[in-house]
XYZ file of C-alpha atoms in Angstrom:
391
model
C -3.522 18.049 11.063
C -2.679 15.612 14.052
C -3.146 12.784 11.969
C 0.003 13.423 10.076
C 1.991 12.741 12.903
C 0.242 9.393 13.728
C 1.573 8.147 10.453
C 5.034 8.231 10.699
C 7.743 6.167 12.437
C 6.600 7.143 15.931
C 3.317 4.837 14.783
C 4.995 2.036 15.616
C 6.259 2.654 18.798
C 5.516 0.234 21.730
C 5.315 0.978 25.076
C 5.013 -0.993 28.497
C 4.764 0.912 31.411
C 1.856 3.187 31.372
C 3.083 4.899 34.608
C 6.088 6.183 32.995
C 5.059 6.748 29.478
C 4.952 10.294 29.732
C 8.353 11.164 31.421
C 11.441 9.948 31.608
C 13.431 9.977 35.202
C 16.170 12.706 34.854
C 18.430 11.283 37.131
C 18.320 7.947 35.441
C 19.324 9.491 32.194
C 22.171 11.377 33.524
C 23.703 8.308 35.204
C 23.093 5.956 32.454
C 24.865 7.882 29.953
C 27.481 9.070 32.206
C 28.363 4.863 32.776
C 28.311 4.477 29.173
C 30.913 7.420 28.462
C 32.779 5.682 30.874
C 32.764 2.530 29.337
C 35.140 4.057 26.565
C 32.638 4.698 23.561
C 33.602 8.107 22.998
C 36.271 6.947 20.486
C 33.436 6.303 17.944
C 32.214 9.720 17.830
C 34.379 11.189 15.070
C 34.122 8.290 12.856
C 30.364 6.804 13.008
C 28.114 6.133 15.360
C 28.234 4.073 18.588
C 25.194 2.790 19.918
C 25.466 0.913 23.335
C 22.272 -0.511 25.015
C 21.053 -1.935 28.507
C 18.215 -4.098 28.220
C 15.955 -5.424 31.438
C 16.897 -8.866 32.442
C 15.866 -12.129 30.686
C 16.996 -11.700 27.046
C 20.626 -12.524 27.119
C 21.420 -14.539 24.146
C 18.725 -13.204 21.970
C 19.060 -11.047 19.005
C 18.013 -7.417 18.934
C 18.348 -5.597 15.363
C 18.925 -2.247 13.680
C 16.068 -1.751 11.125
C 14.385 0.412 8.952
C 10.705 0.225 7.939
C 10.092 0.738 4.349
C 6.743 0.015 2.273
C 5.490 -2.164 5.048
C 8.553 -4.072 5.183
C 11.282 -4.627 7.751
C 14.669 -3.910 6.509
C 17.166 -5.202 9.196
C 20.531 -3.311 8.940
C 22.303 -4.992 11.747
C 22.173 -7.384 14.517
C 23.375 -7.795 17.990
C 23.381 -10.604 20.321
C 22.279 -9.345 23.906
C 25.103 -10.362 26.699
C 25.216 -9.473 30.456
C 22.003 -7.442 29.820
C 23.618 -5.275 26.796
C 24.406 -5.060 23.470
C 26.353 -3.006 20.846
C 25.793 -1.699 17.339
C 28.942 0.372 15.522
C 28.801 1.583 12.211
C 28.385 4.898 10.068
C 25.418 6.663 8.406
C 25.770 8.930 5.434
C 23.150 11.404 6.848
C 21.010 11.172 10.182
C 17.814 9.277 9.645
C 15.205 7.499 11.811
C 16.009 4.106 12.935
C 14.339 1.309 14.800
C 15.627 -0.964 17.271
C 13.668 -4.397 16.712
C 13.111 -7.301 18.887
C 11.167 -10.439 17.691
C 9.388 -12.814 20.124
C 7.849 -15.759 17.803
C 5.507 -14.031 15.487
C 5.366 -10.884 17.364
C 7.894 -7.807 16.454
C 8.306 -5.160 19.020
C 10.248 -2.068 18.015
C 10.787 1.832 18.998
C 12.555 4.655 17.159
C 15.334 7.048 17.741
C 17.535 9.029 15.721
C 20.532 7.259 14.355
C 23.518 9.773 13.521
C 27.348 9.558 13.820
C 27.632 10.087 17.627
C 27.442 8.570 20.702
C 24.166 7.351 21.519
C 23.082 5.414 24.838
C 19.708 3.531 24.477
C 18.339 2.234 27.633
C 15.481 -0.180 26.551
C 12.611 -2.038 28.554
C 11.217 -5.030 26.671
C 7.637 -6.756 28.017
C 4.746 -6.588 26.189
C 6.079 -4.258 23.891
C 9.545 -2.192 23.599
C 10.166 1.022 25.045
C 13.425 2.662 24.927
C 15.122 5.752 26.066
C 17.987 7.423 23.750
C 20.334 10.105 25.114
C 23.355 11.515 23.910
C 22.332 14.123 21.132
C 20.304 17.092 20.844
C 18.021 15.158 18.052
C 17.644 12.411 20.174
C 17.103 14.406 23.370
C 13.949 16.531 20.997
C 12.994 13.400 19.704
C 12.301 11.874 23.175
C 10.529 15.014 24.145
C 8.377 14.602 20.661
C 7.278 11.050 21.343
C 6.437 11.965 24.888
C 4.053 14.742 24.002
C 2.410 12.147 21.701
C 1.959 9.756 24.499
C 0.479 12.503 26.714
C -1.880 13.207 23.887
C -2.894 9.664 23.087
C -3.273 8.591 27.183
C -5.784 11.587 27.149
C -7.800 11.194 24.065
C -7.995 7.268 24.525
C -10.873 7.745 26.942
C -12.607 10.534 25.190
C -12.656 8.801 21.872
C -14.105 5.638 23.874
C -17.024 8.044 24.840
C -17.585 9.202 21.660
C -17.979 5.786 20.291
C -20.253 4.733 23.318
C -22.387 7.767 23.509
C -25.744 8.140 21.266
C -26.139 11.625 22.882
C -25.315 14.178 20.029
C -24.727 17.358 22.615
C -22.193 15.017 24.524
C -20.416 13.777 21.256
C -20.411 17.121 19.763
C -18.744 18.433 23.258
C -16.413 15.572 23.428
C -15.248 15.945 19.599
C -14.441 19.903 20.548
C -12.501 18.534 23.563
C -10.661 16.165 21.199
C -9.745 18.879 18.846
C -8.612 21.189 21.621
C -5.946 18.754 22.973
C -4.937 18.103 19.262
C -4.027 21.975 18.941
C -2.441 21.669 22.396
C 0.049 19.150 21.041
C 0.457 20.505 18.015
C 1.331 23.722 19.678
C 4.133 21.762 21.818
C 5.433 19.788 18.802
C 5.994 22.931 16.918
C 7.725 24.662 19.932
C 10.091 21.662 20.124
C 10.587 22.044 16.155
C 11.267 25.654 16.142
C 13.801 25.131 18.951
C 15.662 22.338 17.089
C 15.907 23.893 13.639
C 19.782 23.293 13.963
C 19.504 19.208 14.161
C 17.849 16.302 12.224
C 14.783 16.224 14.748
C 13.760 19.855 13.941
C 13.843 19.049 10.325
C 11.760 16.205 10.631
C 9.119 17.468 12.753
C 9.174 20.849 10.328
C 7.553 18.311 7.561
C 4.275 18.712 9.420
C 4.295 22.499 10.218
C 6.250 24.595 7.455
C 3.213 24.236 4.948
C 1.265 26.589 7.652
C 3.891 29.173 8.189
C 4.469 32.154 5.694
C 6.768 31.236 2.977
C 9.178 33.685 3.754
C 9.163 32.150 7.595
C 9.542 28.582 6.025
C 12.477 29.424 3.650
C 14.374 31.010 6.511
C 13.835 28.068 8.776
C 15.518 26.174 5.814
C 18.247 28.746 5.593
C 19.198 28.387 9.201
C 19.695 24.540 8.868
C 23.503 23.112 8.906
C 25.113 22.250 5.712
C 25.329 18.366 6.107
C 21.465 18.457 6.965
C 20.711 20.105 3.582
C 21.597 17.037 1.590
C 18.690 14.973 2.991
C 15.679 14.119 0.865
C 13.725 15.803 3.688
C 15.135 18.958 3.242
C 15.079 19.124 -0.553
C 11.471 17.808 -0.906
C 10.347 21.114 1.403
C 12.860 23.243 -0.602
C 11.096 22.000 -3.898
C 7.759 22.065 -2.519
C 8.132 25.875 -1.114
C 9.246 26.641 -4.763
C 6.002 25.408 -6.157
C 3.867 27.599 -3.545
C 5.791 30.371 -4.704
C 5.007 29.654 -8.167
C 1.092 28.719 -7.940
C 0.283 31.357 -5.274
C -2.514 34.067 -6.096
C -1.533 36.487 -8.833
C 0.544 33.641 -10.635
C -0.166 32.427 -14.259
C -1.591 29.172 -13.982
C 0.731 26.001 -14.348
C -0.274 23.361 -16.953
C -0.858 19.745 -16.009
C -1.923 16.818 -17.826
C -3.205 13.187 -16.737
C -5.645 10.427 -18.238
C -9.663 10.718 -18.142
C -11.642 7.935 -16.593
C -11.570 6.717 -20.484
C -7.995 6.463 -20.626
C -7.553 9.854 -23.007
C -5.081 12.479 -21.916
C -6.575 15.617 -20.419
C -4.640 19.188 -19.958
C -5.713 21.896 -17.973
C -4.800 24.067 -20.864
C -7.773 22.698 -22.746
C -10.145 24.576 -20.655
C -7.948 27.628 -19.301
C -7.769 31.111 -21.431
C -10.977 30.558 -23.555
C -12.797 33.194 -21.253
C -13.990 30.895 -18.499
C -13.390 30.778 -14.701
C -11.941 27.204 -14.109
C -11.977 25.668 -10.842
C -9.404 22.858 -10.249
C -10.646 20.344 -7.632
C -8.162 18.094 -5.980
C -9.961 15.069 -4.050
C -9.862 11.002 -3.679
C -12.763 8.818 -3.372
C -11.021 7.550 0.098
C -10.846 11.151 1.223
C -13.746 11.689 3.601
C -13.759 15.604 3.866
C -13.546 15.569 0.179
C -16.948 13.478 -0.056
C -18.313 15.943 2.485
C -17.246 18.881 0.541
C -18.273 17.801 -2.898
C -22.084 18.610 -2.634
C -20.824 22.375 -2.512
C -18.639 21.711 -5.530
C -21.930 19.965 -7.580
C -23.836 23.045 -6.328
C -21.223 25.381 -7.873
C -21.623 23.776 -11.270
C -25.230 23.434 -11.583
C -25.345 27.202 -10.588
C -22.726 28.719 -12.764
C -21.816 26.135 -15.529
C -23.863 28.224 -17.903
C -22.384 31.687 -17.026
C -19.067 30.468 -17.830
C -17.716 28.251 -14.834
C -15.473 24.781 -15.914
C -14.454 22.610 -13.595
C -11.480 20.366 -13.940
C -11.381 17.441 -11.180
C -8.040 15.801 -10.047
C -8.389 12.530 -8.286
C -5.302 11.766 -5.808
C -6.661 7.826 -6.052
C -4.633 4.699 -6.570
C -7.139 2.526 -7.962
C -9.224 3.265 -10.916
C -12.635 1.356 -9.883
C -12.890 3.444 -6.743
C -12.359 6.456 -8.785
C -14.998 6.079 -10.966
C -17.414 4.428 -8.435
C -17.254 7.852 -6.540
C -17.615 9.984 -9.945
C -20.925 8.133 -10.327
C -22.011 8.371 -6.662
C -21.271 12.045 -6.450
C -22.676 13.154 -9.660
C -19.513 14.638 -10.703
C -20.229 15.341 -14.330
C -17.205 17.754 -14.964
C -13.965 16.808 -16.738
C -11.607 14.711 -14.431
C -8.447 13.476 -15.004
C -5.865 11.243 -12.413
C -2.612 9.542 -12.743
C -3.456 7.278 -9.958
C -0.397 7.651 -8.334
C -2.141 8.938 -4.840
C 0.251 11.016 -3.081
C 3.014 10.429 -5.652
C 0.997 12.252 -8.087
C 3.092 14.593 -9.909
C -0.209 16.811 -10.928
C -0.813 17.438 -7.076
C 2.888 18.181 -6.772
C 2.820 20.790 -9.782
C 0.298 22.887 -7.585
C 1.906 21.991 -4.462
C -0.966 20.135 -2.844
C -0.167 18.570 0.741
C -3.780 17.769 1.638
C -7.223 17.574 0.123
C -9.513 18.682 -0.283
C -7.615 21.507 -2.233
C -9.006 23.955 -4.776
C -7.403 26.665 -7.106
C -9.397 28.966 -8.964
C -8.109 30.321 -12.451
C -9.730 33.421 -13.672
C -10.804 34.373 -17.184
C -7.085 35.791 -17.960
C -5.717 32.471 -17.310
C -4.242 33.626 -13.520
C -4.687 32.080 -10.149
C -7.216 34.098 -8.283
C -7.713 32.155 -5.291
C -6.803 28.877 -3.540
C -8.268 26.568 -0.665
C -11.797 27.963 -0.637
C -14.732 25.874 0.351
C -18.672 26.213 0.721
C -20.099 29.624 0.583
C -16.535 31.496 0.217
C -15.992 29.425 -2.876
C -19.543 30.133 -4.429
C -19.224 33.752 -3.515
C -15.454 34.045 -5.570
C -16.671 32.059 -8.443
C -19.696 34.757 -8.858
C -17.329 37.630 -8.200
C -14.768 36.327 -11.013
C -17.833 35.699 -13.416
C -18.958 39.171 -13.268
């Protein structure tokens, strides 16, 4: 689960002072923000955002940018010249969102993220080998700083453990270190979920909820969204979660199967309804060639097919691959001889969305009557359930 956090905006954050990577000095925050307010920034509060930053010495005359990161590219939305170790950004956003402060030195790009919203936001910036910033002035940014600090603590603790795992040939030691790493991951996830729940009324709470709401009971997740203020309900994050929760309800155990269609490796259209409802138990297996856990689980799926195909089991594989070549290669290597479909759109797959799939491997078992009997079973649990349904 923790990997989800490292793939988001914070993954680009650069830090320079290892001694200060964990905690911001409270008095420095108060003094800095008070100074910014006294400078007469409050006027921008009602109309838009007013970002005022201070930078460590040595960068006067240099440009600094407000930017977005989208599909591997930087989009610079505004620029400012650093003068007297200060810079200014004024503007307005329709909705709160993650924004980056970006600085370029030759071919090197340094950045760090914060929540850009219509309010007074003070940034205290340190540029060195990387860019580190402290954002203050709104509840969302205070919470976002806590979130980044928790991740920084995890990385600092995890890094030496990962190095020991990579450099050790002692299996017992490696297993112990892996368990320690998982424990650290569980700890930071608990911290982040606490931050999320405590901030359900602001953007950061909603932003972090993307990583947790699927593990909550649907009723709890719906209640979390119901308590969001109206202005945040227009955000794509909110609408995507709302839509996903609806799909979860529609494809829960006991519900009729939802038909899906995509292309076979040969380019022909395949529908799930081609197999469901004809007296067979159907296992829908969501996987991808690039998914290591999927490849580790695949021998169990192969075993299920060998054991139960003649007794009334059919499997329909749904690949979340992007490349046809990788998909076809994995089919041959893993000896997946059952029907397969894919729209080759990866995580943008409409087929996966139809069953609210957010992580793989994922399975959906459909009984002989066409109702969803179980979800996300693996290994021996999957074999037992298939045998039970066939009886």
